[in-house]
Short mmCIF file of C-alpha atoms in Angstrom, two decimals:
data_model
loop_
_atom_site.label_atom_id
_atom_site.label_comp_id
_atom_site.label_asym_id
_atom_site.label_seq_id
_atom_site.Cartn_x
_atom_site.Cartn_y
_atom_site.Cartn_z
CA MET A 1 205.86 179.48 66.91
CA LEU A 2 206.20 176.59 69.30
CA ARG A 3 203.29 177.84 71.39
CA ARG A 4 201.02 177.99 68.36
CA SER A 5 201.98 174.44 67.43
CA ARG A 6 201.12 173.23 70.93
CA PHE A 7 197.84 175.12 70.88
CA ALA A 8 196.96 173.59 67.52
CA LEU A 9 197.69 170.15 68.93
CA LEU A 10 195.49 170.81 71.95
CA VAL A 11 192.65 172.02 69.74
CA ALA A 12 192.96 168.95 67.57
CA ALA A 13 192.98 166.68 70.61
CA GLY A 14 189.89 168.40 72.00
CA ALA A 15 188.10 167.93 68.71
CA LEU A 16 188.87 164.23 68.80
CA VAL A 17 187.56 163.93 72.34
CA LEU A 18 184.34 165.75 71.42
CA ALA A 19 183.93 163.54 68.38
CA ALA A 20 184.39 160.44 70.53
CA CYS A 21 181.82 161.64 73.08
CA GLY A 22 179.30 162.39 70.35
CA SER A 23 179.79 158.90 68.95
CA ASP A 24 179.13 157.32 72.38
CA ASP A 25 175.97 159.40 72.85
CA ALA A 26 174.74 158.38 69.44
CA VAL A 27 175.39 154.71 70.21
CA GLU A 28 173.61 154.97 73.58
CA SER A 29 170.67 156.81 71.98
CA ALA A 30 170.45 154.19 69.24
CA ASP A 31 170.59 151.42 71.83
CA MET A 32 167.82 153.05 73.88
CA GLU A 33 165.59 153.56 70.84
CA GLY A 34 166.16 150.00 69.70
CA SER A 35 165.37 148.72 73.18
CA ASP A 36 162.16 150.76 73.30
CA GLU A 37 161.07 149.43 69.93
CA VAL A 38 161.76 145.86 70.96
CA SER A 39 159.94 146.45 74.23
CA GLY A 40 156.97 147.96 72.39
CA GLU A 41 156.81 145.10 69.92
CA ALA A 42 157.20 142.51 72.64
CA GLY A 43 154.47 144.16 74.73
CA SER A 44 151.89 144.83 72.04
CA GLU A 45 151.99 141.70 69.93
CA PRO A 46 151.63 139.11 72.74
CA GLU A 47 148.70 141.07 74.18
CA GLY A 48 146.91 140.82 70.85
CA GLU A 49 147.60 137.09 70.65
CA VAL A 50 146.34 136.49 74.20
CA ASP A 51 143.13 138.40 73.49
CA ASP A 52 142.51 136.38 70.33
CA SER A 53 143.13 133.13 72.17
CA ALA A 54 140.77 134.15 74.97
CA GLU A 55 138.06 134.98 72.46
CA ASP A 56 138.58 131.64 70.69
CA ALA A 57 138.43 129.79 74.03
CA GLU A 58 135.19 131.56 75.01
CA ALA A 59 133.68 130.79 71.61
CA GLY A 60 134.66 127.13 72.00
CA GLU A 61 133.08 126.98 75.45
CA ASP A 62 129.87 128.49 74.08
CA GLU A 63 129.78 125.88 71.30
CA GLU A 64 130.40 123.04 73.76
CA THR A 65 127.70 124.39 76.07
CA GLY A 66 125.26 124.55 73.17
CA GLU A 67 126.11 120.96 72.23
CA ARG A 68 125.54 119.82 75.82
CA ASP A 69 122.25 121.69 76.07
CA GLU A 70 120.79 119.98 73.01
CA PRO A 71 120.91 116.42 74.43
CA GLU A 72 119.35 117.72 77.66
CA ASP A 73 116.51 119.23 75.66
CA GLY A 74 116.16 115.94 73.80
CA ALA A 75 116.17 114.01 77.05
CA GLU A 76 113.45 116.25 78.46
CA SER A 77 111.44 115.76 75.28
CA GLY A 78 111.87 112.00 75.54
CA GLY A 79 110.80 112.13 79.18
CA ASP A 80 107.69 114.06 78.22
CA GLU A 81 106.89 111.47 75.55
CA ALA A 82 107.41 108.64 78.03
CA ALA A 83 105.17 110.38 80.55
CA GLY A 84 102.57 110.85 77.85
CA GLY A 85 102.76 107.13 77.06
CA GLY A 86 102.19 106.26 80.71
CA GLU A 87 99.19 108.56 80.90
CA SER A 88 97.84 107.01 77.72
CA ALA A 89 98.18 103.49 79.16
CA GLU A 90 96.35 104.56 82.33
CA THR A 91 93.63 106.17 80.25
CA ASP A 92 93.24 103.01 78.18
CA ALA A 93 92.92 100.94 81.36
CA GLU A 94 90.28 103.30 82.73
CA ASP A 95 88.39 103.25 79.42
CA ALA A 96 88.35 99.43 79.22
CA PRO A 97 84.71 98.23 79.11
CA VAL A 98 83.35 96.62 82.28
CA PRO A 99 80.84 93.79 81.75
CA GLU A 100 77.36 94.61 83.04
CA GLN A 101 77.48 91.61 85.35
CA LEU A 102 80.45 93.15 87.20
CA GLU A 103 79.03 96.66 87.56
CA PHE A 104 78.48 96.54 91.29
CA THR A 105 80.10 97.72 94.51
CA ALA A 106 79.96 96.08 97.90
CA THR A 107 81.60 95.85 101.31
CA THR A 108 83.55 92.83 102.48
CA VAL A 109 82.86 91.10 105.77
CA ASP A 110 86.07 92.79 106.98
CA GLY A 111 84.55 96.20 106.23
CA GLU A 112 86.61 97.02 103.12
CA SER A 113 85.18 98.46 99.90
CA PHE A 114 84.97 96.14 96.91
CA ASP A 115 84.42 97.07 93.25
CA GLY A 116 83.26 94.32 90.90
CA ALA A 117 84.97 96.13 88.01
CA THR A 118 88.35 95.01 89.41
CA LEU A 119 87.46 91.48 88.31
CA ALA A 120 87.04 92.47 84.65
CA GLY A 121 89.28 90.69 82.15
CA GLN A 122 89.71 87.51 84.22
CA PRO A 123 87.29 84.61 84.85
CA SER A 124 85.68 84.44 88.30
CA VAL A 125 83.95 81.91 90.53
CA PHE A 126 81.30 83.41 92.84
CA TRP A 127 80.39 81.25 95.81
CA PHE A 128 77.04 82.18 97.36
CA TRP A 129 76.69 80.91 100.93
CA ALA A 130 74.79 81.48 104.18
CA PRO A 131 76.46 81.35 107.61
CA TRP A 132 74.09 78.72 109.02
CA CYS A 133 74.25 76.46 105.89
CA SER A 134 75.87 73.07 106.66
CA SER A 135 76.21 72.27 102.92
CA CYS A 136 78.08 75.53 102.41
CA MET A 137 80.45 74.64 105.24
CA ALA A 138 81.12 71.24 103.68
CA GLU A 139 81.93 72.88 100.31
CA ALA A 140 84.53 75.26 101.78
CA PRO A 141 87.56 72.90 101.42
CA HIS A 142 86.76 72.30 97.74
CA VAL A 143 86.42 76.02 97.10
CA LEU A 144 89.81 76.57 98.71
CA ASP A 145 91.32 73.84 96.51
CA VAL A 146 90.05 75.59 93.36
CA ALA A 147 91.41 78.95 94.56
CA GLU A 148 94.86 77.50 95.28
CA GLU A 149 95.04 75.44 92.09
CA HIS A 150 94.12 78.34 89.82
CA GLU A 151 95.74 81.19 91.72
CA GLY A 152 96.45 84.02 89.27
CA GLU A 153 94.23 82.42 86.62
CA LEU A 154 90.79 83.14 88.04
CA ASN A 155 89.15 84.97 90.92
CA VAL A 156 87.27 83.19 93.71
CA VAL A 157 84.85 85.42 95.65
CA GLY A 158 82.49 84.43 98.44
CA VAL A 159 79.11 86.23 98.68
CA ALA A 160 77.46 85.82 102.09
CA SER A 161 73.81 86.57 102.84
CA LEU A 162 70.80 85.41 104.90
CA GLY A 163 72.58 86.33 108.12
CA GLY A 164 74.38 89.06 110.05
CA GLU A 165 78.05 90.01 109.88
CA PRO A 166 78.96 88.41 113.23
CA GLU A 167 77.66 85.05 111.99
CA MET A 168 79.44 85.58 108.66
CA ARG A 169 82.77 86.21 110.40
CA ASP A 170 82.26 83.10 112.51
CA PHE A 171 81.60 81.02 109.38
CA ILE A 172 84.77 82.33 107.69
CA GLU A 173 86.86 81.54 110.77
CA ARG A 174 85.43 78.04 111.15
CA THR A 175 86.04 77.19 107.48
CA ASN A 176 89.55 78.73 107.38
CA THR A 177 88.63 80.77 104.30
CA GLU A 178 90.08 84.07 105.54
CA ASP A 179 92.34 84.33 102.46
CA LEU A 180 89.32 84.65 100.16
CA PRO A 181 87.41 87.91 99.73
CA HIS A 182 83.89 87.54 101.16
CA LEU A 183 81.22 90.13 100.38
CA ALA A 184 78.65 90.94 103.09
CA ASP A 185 75.44 90.97 101.02
CA GLU A 186 72.93 91.30 103.85
CA ASP A 187 70.36 92.99 101.59
CA GLY A 188 70.78 90.34 98.89
CA GLU A 189 71.52 92.87 96.11
CA ILE A 190 74.34 90.83 94.56
CA TRP A 191 72.31 87.62 94.90
CA ILE A 192 69.55 89.31 92.92
CA LEU A 193 72.04 90.64 90.35
CA PHE A 194 73.22 87.06 89.68
CA GLU A 195 69.70 85.65 89.97
CA ILE A 196 70.56 83.46 92.93
CA ALA A 197 67.60 82.05 94.89
CA GLU A 198 69.22 79.50 97.21
CA GLN A 199 72.43 78.42 98.85
CA SER A 200 74.87 76.89 98.27
CA THR A 201 75.11 78.07 94.70
CA PHE A 202 77.93 78.95 92.29
CA ALA A 203 78.02 81.46 89.47
CA LEU A 204 80.87 81.08 86.99
CA VAL A 205 81.76 84.15 84.91
CA ASP A 206 84.23 84.09 82.00
CA ALA A 207 86.75 86.81 81.12
CA ASP A 208 84.16 88.60 78.96
CA GLY A 209 81.72 88.88 81.85
CA GLU A 210 79.32 86.20 80.60
CA VAL A 211 77.80 83.82 83.17
CA THR A 212 78.66 80.30 81.99
CA HIS A 213 77.06 78.45 84.92
CA ARG A 214 74.59 79.29 87.66
CA GLY A 215 73.53 76.69 90.27
CA PRO A 216 74.84 74.02 92.63
CA LEU A 217 77.99 72.06 91.77
CA SER A 218 79.47 68.88 93.17
CA PRO A 219 83.16 69.02 94.15
CA GLU A 220 84.10 67.16 90.94
CA ASP A 221 82.02 69.42 88.70
CA LEU A 222 83.32 72.53 90.44
CA SER A 223 86.92 71.43 89.82
CA ALA A 224 86.26 70.52 86.17
CA GLN A 225 84.36 73.68 85.28
CA ALA A 226 86.88 75.90 87.08
CA ALA A 227 89.70 74.27 85.09
CA GLU A 228 87.81 74.84 81.83
CA LEU A 229 87.10 78.44 82.79
CA ALA A 230 90.76 79.12 83.58
CA SER A 231 92.13 77.49 80.39
#
């Protein structure tokens, strides 16, 4: 009887131990499952948020890039319009009418090309001289005075003929008129164009290309008419 009671006690104790072990396993299993779920939620949800943020950032960069591109396109368009305006201004200058009196080309005593069209739009004083002419040499200082007084207001151009280029260069050096353009008109073509028959003679041309005077001028008359032409 005593043995049975002890055996029953042992069986009961074993059952309690087994029950306790099963409870611990259940707790550990529940803890592991809960940990896995938390780990899964923590791993999946942030990844989704990061992806969305990356997509939003890329979209924002694309929008900013598009906004920056538009001003550049506008700037290029403005540059094209400005370039077109410059070409238009050059075309207008080339298309400006040249008075018939200035439609000539020549060579200076220094050997450079000269186009009469470059004088268009501004009054000019043409001084026709010969290298051996003493009257022409005496007029040189007065011609220089007119050129200096009206610099930027009118053109002063010497037209030499009735002699060779060596004599022309000597005349220019002796009269200290190197700063003026002098045309070497050995064949007399420009003299004929302006209907000049003798030296020393002046031809005054206004801004429209009309000859306002043709003939000799005293120093006083030259100064007065040049001032009127430049006004």
